[in-house]
Amino acid sequence: MTNLQPPAKPLLVRKIAQLDRYTLGIEWIDGHRSHWRLSHLRRACPCAACVDEWTGDALLDPSSVDDDILCSEVDSVGRYALRIKFADGHDSGIYTFSYLREIDQSLEDDAGEDGGAGEGEG
């Protein structure tokens, strides 16, 4: 007999915006606000060209991504992810909303501000 788990509650997005030339932001329905430098997103691309499908090892050399990389387009993939077209032509990564929350740079900023003692508001 298979033990079926209920599907995880999807993360819902209120607003997606480019905060400046180098930063993408999301306001989540739960009120949290996330942001990521585009260079961080490009280096964290989860596609098969950037991450080995079997081992999970990074295939992309992070130093090959410019710190000031731009994006030309951000598209929704269903109601669960984004596809970002970067200025270097790369556009095969699908960034699920759950993955974006995992790599949320605003959480790192909050931890740095309070010494990592607690979870900050985003």
mmCIF file with all atom_site columns, C-alpha atoms in Angstrom:
data_model
loop_
_atom_site.group_PDB
_atom_site.id
_atom_site.type_symbol
_atom_site.label_atom_id
_atom_site.label_alt_id
_atom_site.label_comp_id
_atom_site.label_asym_id
_atom_site.label_entity_id
_atom_site.label_seq_id
_atom_site.pdbx_PDB_ins_code
_atom_site.Cartn_x
_atom_site.Cartn_y
_atom_site.Cartn_z
_atom_site.occupancy
_atom_site.B_iso_or_equiv
_atom_site.pdbx_formal_charge
_atom_site.auth_seq_id
_atom_site.auth_comp_id
_atom_site.auth_asym_id
_atom_site.auth_atom_id
_atom_site.pdbx_PDB_model_num
ATOM 1   C CA . MET A 1 1   ? 0.000  0.000  0.000   1.00 0.00 ? 1   MET A CA 1
ATOM 2   C CA . THR A 1 2   ? 1.277  3.445  -0.912  1.00 0.00 ? 2   THR A CA 1
ATOM 3   C CA . ASN A 1 3   ? 1.311  6.108  1.760   1.00 0.00 ? 3   ASN A CA 1
ATOM 4   C CA . LEU A 1 4   ? 0.036  9.207  -0.035  1.00 0.00 ? 4   LEU A CA 1
ATOM 5   C CA . GLN A 1 5   ? 0.798  12.593 1.447   1.00 0.00 ? 5   GLN A CA 1
ATOM 6   C CA . PRO A 1 6   ? -1.450 15.570 0.786   1.00 0.00 ? 6   PRO A CA 1
ATOM 7   C CA . PRO A 1 7   ? 0.129  18.036 -1.627  1.00 0.00 ? 7   PRO A CA 1
ATOM 8   C CA . ALA A 1 8   ? 2.039  20.882 -0.049  1.00 0.00 ? 8   ALA A CA 1
ATOM 9   C CA . LYS A 1 9   ? 0.129  24.132 0.074   1.00 0.00 ? 9   LYS A CA 1
ATOM 10  C CA . PRO A 1 10  ? 1.356  26.217 -2.863  1.00 0.00 ? 10  PRO A CA 1
ATOM 11  C CA . LEU A 1 11  ? 3.192  29.451 -2.202  1.00 0.00 ? 11  LEU A CA 1
ATOM 12  C CA . LEU A 1 12  ? 1.092  32.280 -3.535  1.00 0.00 ? 12  LEU A CA 1
ATOM 13  C CA . VAL A 1 13  ? 2.493  35.481 -4.960  1.00 0.00 ? 13  VAL A CA 1
ATOM 14  C CA . ARG A 1 14  ? 0.904  38.896 -4.600  1.00 0.00 ? 14  ARG A CA 1
ATOM 15  C CA . LYS A 1 15  ? 3.367  40.873 -6.744  1.00 0.00 ? 15  LYS A CA 1
ATOM 16  C CA . ILE A 1 16  ? 6.517  40.291 -8.808  1.00 0.00 ? 16  ILE A CA 1
ATOM 17  C CA . ALA A 1 17  ? 8.638  43.333 -9.660  1.00 0.00 ? 17  ALA A CA 1
ATOM 18  C CA . GLN A 1 18  ? 12.093 44.316 -10.761 1.00 0.00 ? 18  GLN A CA 1
ATOM 19  C CA . LEU A 1 19  ? 13.198 46.498 -7.832  1.00 0.00 ? 19  LEU A CA 1
ATOM 20  C CA . ASP A 1 20  ? 16.122 48.000 -9.736  1.00 0.00 ? 20  ASP A CA 1
ATOM 21  C CA . ARG A 1 21  ? 18.262 47.000 -12.719 1.00 0.00 ? 21  ARG A CA 1
ATOM 22  C CA . TYR A 1 22  ? 19.945 44.228 -10.747 1.00 0.00 ? 22  TYR A CA 1
ATOM 23  C CA . THR A 1 23  ? 17.279 43.045 -8.283  1.00 0.00 ? 23  THR A CA 1
ATOM 24  C CA . LEU A 1 24  ? 14.095 40.994 -8.599  1.00 0.00 ? 24  LEU A CA 1
ATOM 25  C CA . GLY A 1 25  ? 11.503 41.090 -5.830  1.00 0.00 ? 25  GLY A CA 1
ATOM 26  C CA . ILE A 1 26  ? 8.403  39.145 -4.849  1.00 0.00 ? 26  ILE A CA 1
ATOM 27  C CA . GLU A 1 27  ? 5.734  40.083 -2.360  1.00 0.00 ? 27  GLU A CA 1
ATOM 28  C CA . TRP A 1 28  ? 4.139  36.868 -1.120  1.00 0.00 ? 28  TRP A CA 1
ATOM 29  C CA . ILE A 1 29  ? 0.507  36.507 -0.129  1.00 0.00 ? 29  ILE A CA 1
ATOM 30  C CA . ASP A 1 30  ? 1.678  35.834 3.469   1.00 0.00 ? 30  ASP A CA 1
ATOM 31  C CA . GLY A 1 31  ? 3.149  39.366 3.562   1.00 0.00 ? 31  GLY A CA 1
ATOM 32  C CA . HIS A 1 32  ? 6.822  38.366 3.307   1.00 0.00 ? 32  HIS A CA 1
ATOM 33  C CA . ARG A 1 33  ? 8.899  40.310 0.789   1.00 0.00 ? 33  ARG A CA 1
ATOM 34  C CA . SER A 1 34  ? 11.796 38.544 -0.906  1.00 0.00 ? 34  SER A CA 1
ATOM 35  C CA . HIS A 1 35  ? 14.519 39.908 -3.131  1.00 0.00 ? 35  HIS A CA 1
ATOM 36  C CA . TRP A 1 36  ? 17.418 38.476 -5.110  1.00 0.00 ? 36  TRP A CA 1
ATOM 37  C CA . ARG A 1 37  ? 20.251 40.000 -7.083  1.00 0.00 ? 37  ARG A CA 1
ATOM 38  C CA . LEU A 1 38  ? 19.964 38.751 -10.642 1.00 0.00 ? 38  LEU A CA 1
ATOM 39  C CA . SER A 1 39  ? 23.555 37.503 -10.430 1.00 0.00 ? 39  SER A CA 1
ATOM 40  C CA . HIS A 1 40  ? 22.557 35.378 -7.409  1.00 0.00 ? 40  HIS A CA 1
ATOM 41  C CA . LEU A 1 41  ? 19.628 33.897 -9.344  1.00 0.00 ? 41  LEU A CA 1
ATOM 42  C CA . ARG A 1 42  ? 21.787 33.188 -12.401 1.00 0.00 ? 42  ARG A CA 1
ATOM 43  C CA . ARG A 1 43  ? 24.427 31.441 -10.254 1.00 0.00 ? 43  ARG A CA 1
ATOM 44  C CA . ALA A 1 44  ? 21.681 29.452 -8.478  1.00 0.00 ? 44  ALA A CA 1
ATOM 45  C CA . CYS A 1 45  ? 20.010 28.334 -11.709 1.00 0.00 ? 45  CYS A CA 1
ATOM 46  C CA . PRO A 1 46  ? 18.512 24.868 -11.138 1.00 0.00 ? 46  PRO A CA 1
ATOM 47  C CA . CYS A 1 47  ? 18.481 23.726 -14.793 1.00 0.00 ? 47  CYS A CA 1
ATOM 48  C CA . ALA A 1 48  ? 20.267 20.608 -16.057 1.00 0.00 ? 48  ALA A CA 1
ATOM 49  C CA . ALA A 1 49  ? 22.918 22.705 -17.817 1.00 0.00 ? 49  ALA A CA 1
ATOM 50  C CA . CYS A 1 50  ? 23.853 24.343 -14.497 1.00 0.00 ? 50  CYS A CA 1
ATOM 51  C CA . VAL A 1 51  ? 23.355 21.457 -12.029 1.00 0.00 ? 51  VAL A CA 1
ATOM 52  C CA . ASP A 1 52  ? 24.152 17.775 -12.600 1.00 0.00 ? 52  ASP A CA 1
ATOM 53  C CA . GLU A 1 53  ? 20.819 15.949 -12.576 1.00 0.00 ? 53  GLU A CA 1
ATOM 54  C CA . TRP A 1 54  ? 22.225 12.846 -10.862 1.00 0.00 ? 54  TRP A CA 1
ATOM 55  C CA . THR A 1 55  ? 24.662 14.234 -8.317  1.00 0.00 ? 55  THR A CA 1
ATOM 56  C CA . GLY A 1 56  ? 23.324 17.741 -7.717  1.00 0.00 ? 56  GLY A CA 1
ATOM 57  C CA . ASP A 1 57  ? 26.836 19.107 -8.273  1.00 0.00 ? 57  ASP A CA 1
ATOM 58  C CA . ALA A 1 58  ? 27.113 22.585 -9.754  1.00 0.00 ? 58  ALA A CA 1
ATOM 59  C CA . LEU A 1 59  ? 28.189 22.619 -13.393 1.00 0.00 ? 59  LEU A CA 1
ATOM 60  C CA . LEU A 1 60  ? 28.163 26.392 -13.716 1.00 0.00 ? 60  LEU A CA 1
ATOM 61  C CA . ASP A 1 61  ? 31.337 28.191 -12.667 1.00 0.00 ? 61  ASP A CA 1
ATOM 62  C CA . PRO A 1 62  ? 30.004 31.038 -10.477 1.00 0.00 ? 62  PRO A CA 1
ATOM 63  C CA . SER A 1 63  ? 32.876 33.292 -11.554 1.00 0.00 ? 63  SER A CA 1
ATOM 64  C CA . SER A 1 64  ? 31.599 33.083 -15.142 1.00 0.00 ? 64  SER A CA 1
ATOM 65  C CA . VAL A 1 65  ? 28.515 35.133 -14.191 1.00 0.00 ? 65  VAL A CA 1
ATOM 66  C CA . ASP A 1 66  ? 28.939 38.915 -14.134 1.00 0.00 ? 66  ASP A CA 1
ATOM 67  C CA . ASP A 1 67  ? 27.894 40.578 -10.873 1.00 0.00 ? 67  ASP A CA 1
ATOM 68  C CA . ASP A 1 68  ? 25.949 43.123 -12.923 1.00 0.00 ? 68  ASP A CA 1
ATOM 69  C CA . ILE A 1 69  ? 24.065 40.659 -15.145 1.00 0.00 ? 69  ILE A CA 1
ATOM 70  C CA . LEU A 1 70  ? 20.642 41.848 -16.253 1.00 0.00 ? 70  LEU A CA 1
ATOM 71  C CA . CYS A 1 71  ? 17.500 40.045 -17.319 1.00 0.00 ? 71  CYS A CA 1
ATOM 72  C CA . SER A 1 72  ? 15.385 40.828 -20.348 1.00 0.00 ? 72  SER A CA 1
ATOM 73  C CA . GLU A 1 73  ? 12.267 38.918 -19.353 1.00 0.00 ? 73  GLU A CA 1
ATOM 74  C CA . VAL A 1 74  ? 10.568 37.181 -16.426 1.00 0.00 ? 74  VAL A CA 1
ATOM 75  C CA . ASP A 1 75  ? 7.676  34.835 -17.242 1.00 0.00 ? 75  ASP A CA 1
ATOM 76  C CA . SER A 1 76  ? 5.318  32.847 -15.055 1.00 0.00 ? 76  SER A CA 1
ATOM 77  C CA . VAL A 1 77  ? 5.397  29.072 -15.387 1.00 0.00 ? 77  VAL A CA 1
ATOM 78  C CA . GLY A 1 78  ? 1.930  28.020 -14.372 1.00 0.00 ? 78  GLY A CA 1
ATOM 79  C CA . ARG A 1 79  ? 1.166  29.140 -10.832 1.00 0.00 ? 79  ARG A CA 1
ATOM 80  C CA . TYR A 1 80  ? 4.278  27.618 -9.305  1.00 0.00 ? 80  TYR A CA 1
ATOM 81  C CA . ALA A 1 81  ? 7.430  29.063 -10.869 1.00 0.00 ? 81  ALA A CA 1
ATOM 82  C CA . LEU A 1 82  ? 9.250  31.724 -12.880 1.00 0.00 ? 82  LEU A CA 1
ATOM 83  C CA . ARG A 1 83  ? 11.450 31.459 -15.950 1.00 0.00 ? 83  ARG A CA 1
ATOM 84  C CA . ILE A 1 84  ? 14.028 34.231 -16.233 1.00 0.00 ? 84  ILE A CA 1
ATOM 85  C CA . LYS A 1 85  ? 15.735 35.197 -19.473 1.00 0.00 ? 85  LYS A CA 1
ATOM 86  C CA . PHE A 1 86  ? 19.158 36.568 -18.590 1.00 0.00 ? 86  PHE A CA 1
ATOM 87  C CA . ALA A 1 87  ? 21.223 38.969 -20.693 1.00 0.00 ? 87  ALA A CA 1
ATOM 88  C CA . ASP A 1 88  ? 23.778 36.195 -21.314 1.00 0.00 ? 88  ASP A CA 1
ATOM 89  C CA . GLY A 1 89  ? 21.041 34.315 -23.223 1.00 0.00 ? 89  GLY A CA 1
ATOM 90  C CA . HIS A 1 90  ? 20.421 31.703 -20.549 1.00 0.00 ? 90  HIS A CA 1
ATOM 91  C CA . ASP A 1 91  ? 16.718 31.000 -20.041 1.00 0.00 ? 91  ASP A CA 1
ATOM 92  C CA . SER A 1 92  ? 16.276 27.296 -19.300 1.00 0.00 ? 92  SER A CA 1
ATOM 93  C CA . GLY A 1 93  ? 16.011 27.495 -15.512 1.00 0.00 ? 93  GLY A CA 1
ATOM 94  C CA . ILE A 1 94  ? 12.609 27.110 -13.897 1.00 0.00 ? 94  ILE A CA 1
ATOM 95  C CA . TYR A 1 95  ? 12.670 28.722 -10.460 1.00 0.00 ? 95  TYR A CA 1
ATOM 96  C CA . THR A 1 96  ? 9.835  27.248 -8.408  1.00 0.00 ? 96  THR A CA 1
ATOM 97  C CA . PHE A 1 97  ? 8.371  29.531 -5.783  1.00 0.00 ? 97  PHE A CA 1
ATOM 98  C CA . SER A 1 98  ? 9.457  27.104 -3.059  1.00 0.00 ? 98  SER A CA 1
ATOM 99  C CA . TYR A 1 99  ? 13.048 27.190 -4.406  1.00 0.00 ? 99  TYR A CA 1
ATOM 100 C CA . LEU A 1 100 ? 12.960 30.993 -4.514  1.00 0.00 ? 100 LEU A CA 1
ATOM 101 C CA . ARG A 1 101 ? 11.917 31.089 -0.850  1.00 0.00 ? 101 ARG A CA 1
ATOM 102 C CA . GLU A 1 102 ? 14.836 28.752 -0.018  1.00 0.00 ? 102 GLU A CA 1
ATOM 103 C CA . ILE A 1 103 ? 17.374 31.073 -1.647  1.00 0.00 ? 103 ILE A CA 1
ATOM 104 C CA . ASP A 1 104 ? 15.722 34.310 -0.472  1.00 0.00 ? 104 ASP A CA 1
ATOM 105 C CA . GLN A 1 105 ? 18.449 36.914 0.027   1.00 0.00 ? 105 GLN A CA 1
ATOM 106 C CA . SER A 1 106 ? 16.242 39.108 2.221   1.00 0.00 ? 106 SER A CA 1
ATOM 107 C CA . LEU A 1 107 ? 16.410 36.364 4.872   1.00 0.00 ? 107 LEU A CA 1
ATOM 108 C CA . GLU A 1 108 ? 20.214 36.564 4.756   1.00 0.00 ? 108 GLU A CA 1
ATOM 109 C CA . ASP A 1 109 ? 19.980 40.354 5.142   1.00 0.00 ? 109 ASP A CA 1
ATOM 110 C CA . ASP A 1 110 ? 17.694 39.999 8.170   1.00 0.00 ? 110 ASP A CA 1
ATOM 111 C CA . ALA A 1 111 ? 20.010 37.457 9.820   1.00 0.00 ? 111 ALA A CA 1
ATOM 112 C CA . GLY A 1 112 ? 22.950 39.799 9.304   1.00 0.00 ? 112 GLY A CA 1
ATOM 113 C CA . GLU A 1 113 ? 21.127 42.740 10.858  1.00 0.00 ? 113 GLU A CA 1
ATOM 114 C CA . ASP A 1 114 ? 20.278 40.929 14.105  1.00 0.00 ? 114 ASP A CA 1
ATOM 115 C CA . GLY A 1 115 ? 23.327 38.718 14.240  1.00 0.00 ? 115 GLY A CA 1
ATOM 116 C CA . GLY A 1 116 ? 21.333 35.696 13.115  1.00 0.00 ? 116 GLY A CA 1
ATOM 117 C CA . ALA A 1 117 ? 19.554 35.509 16.471  1.00 0.00 ? 117 ALA A CA 1
ATOM 118 C CA . GLY A 1 118 ? 16.097 35.277 14.995  1.00 0.00 ? 118 GLY A CA 1
ATOM 119 C CA . GLU A 1 119 ? 13.987 35.346 11.932  1.00 0.00 ? 119 GLU A CA 1
ATOM 120 C CA . GLY A 1 120 ? 13.379 38.837 10.629  1.00 0.00 ? 120 GLY A CA 1
ATOM 121 C CA . GLU A 1 121 ? 10.482 40.270 8.765   1.00 0.00 ? 121 GLU A CA 1
ATOM 122 C CA . GLY A 1 122 ? 11.209 40.430 5.079   1.00 0.00 ? 122 GLY A CA 1
#
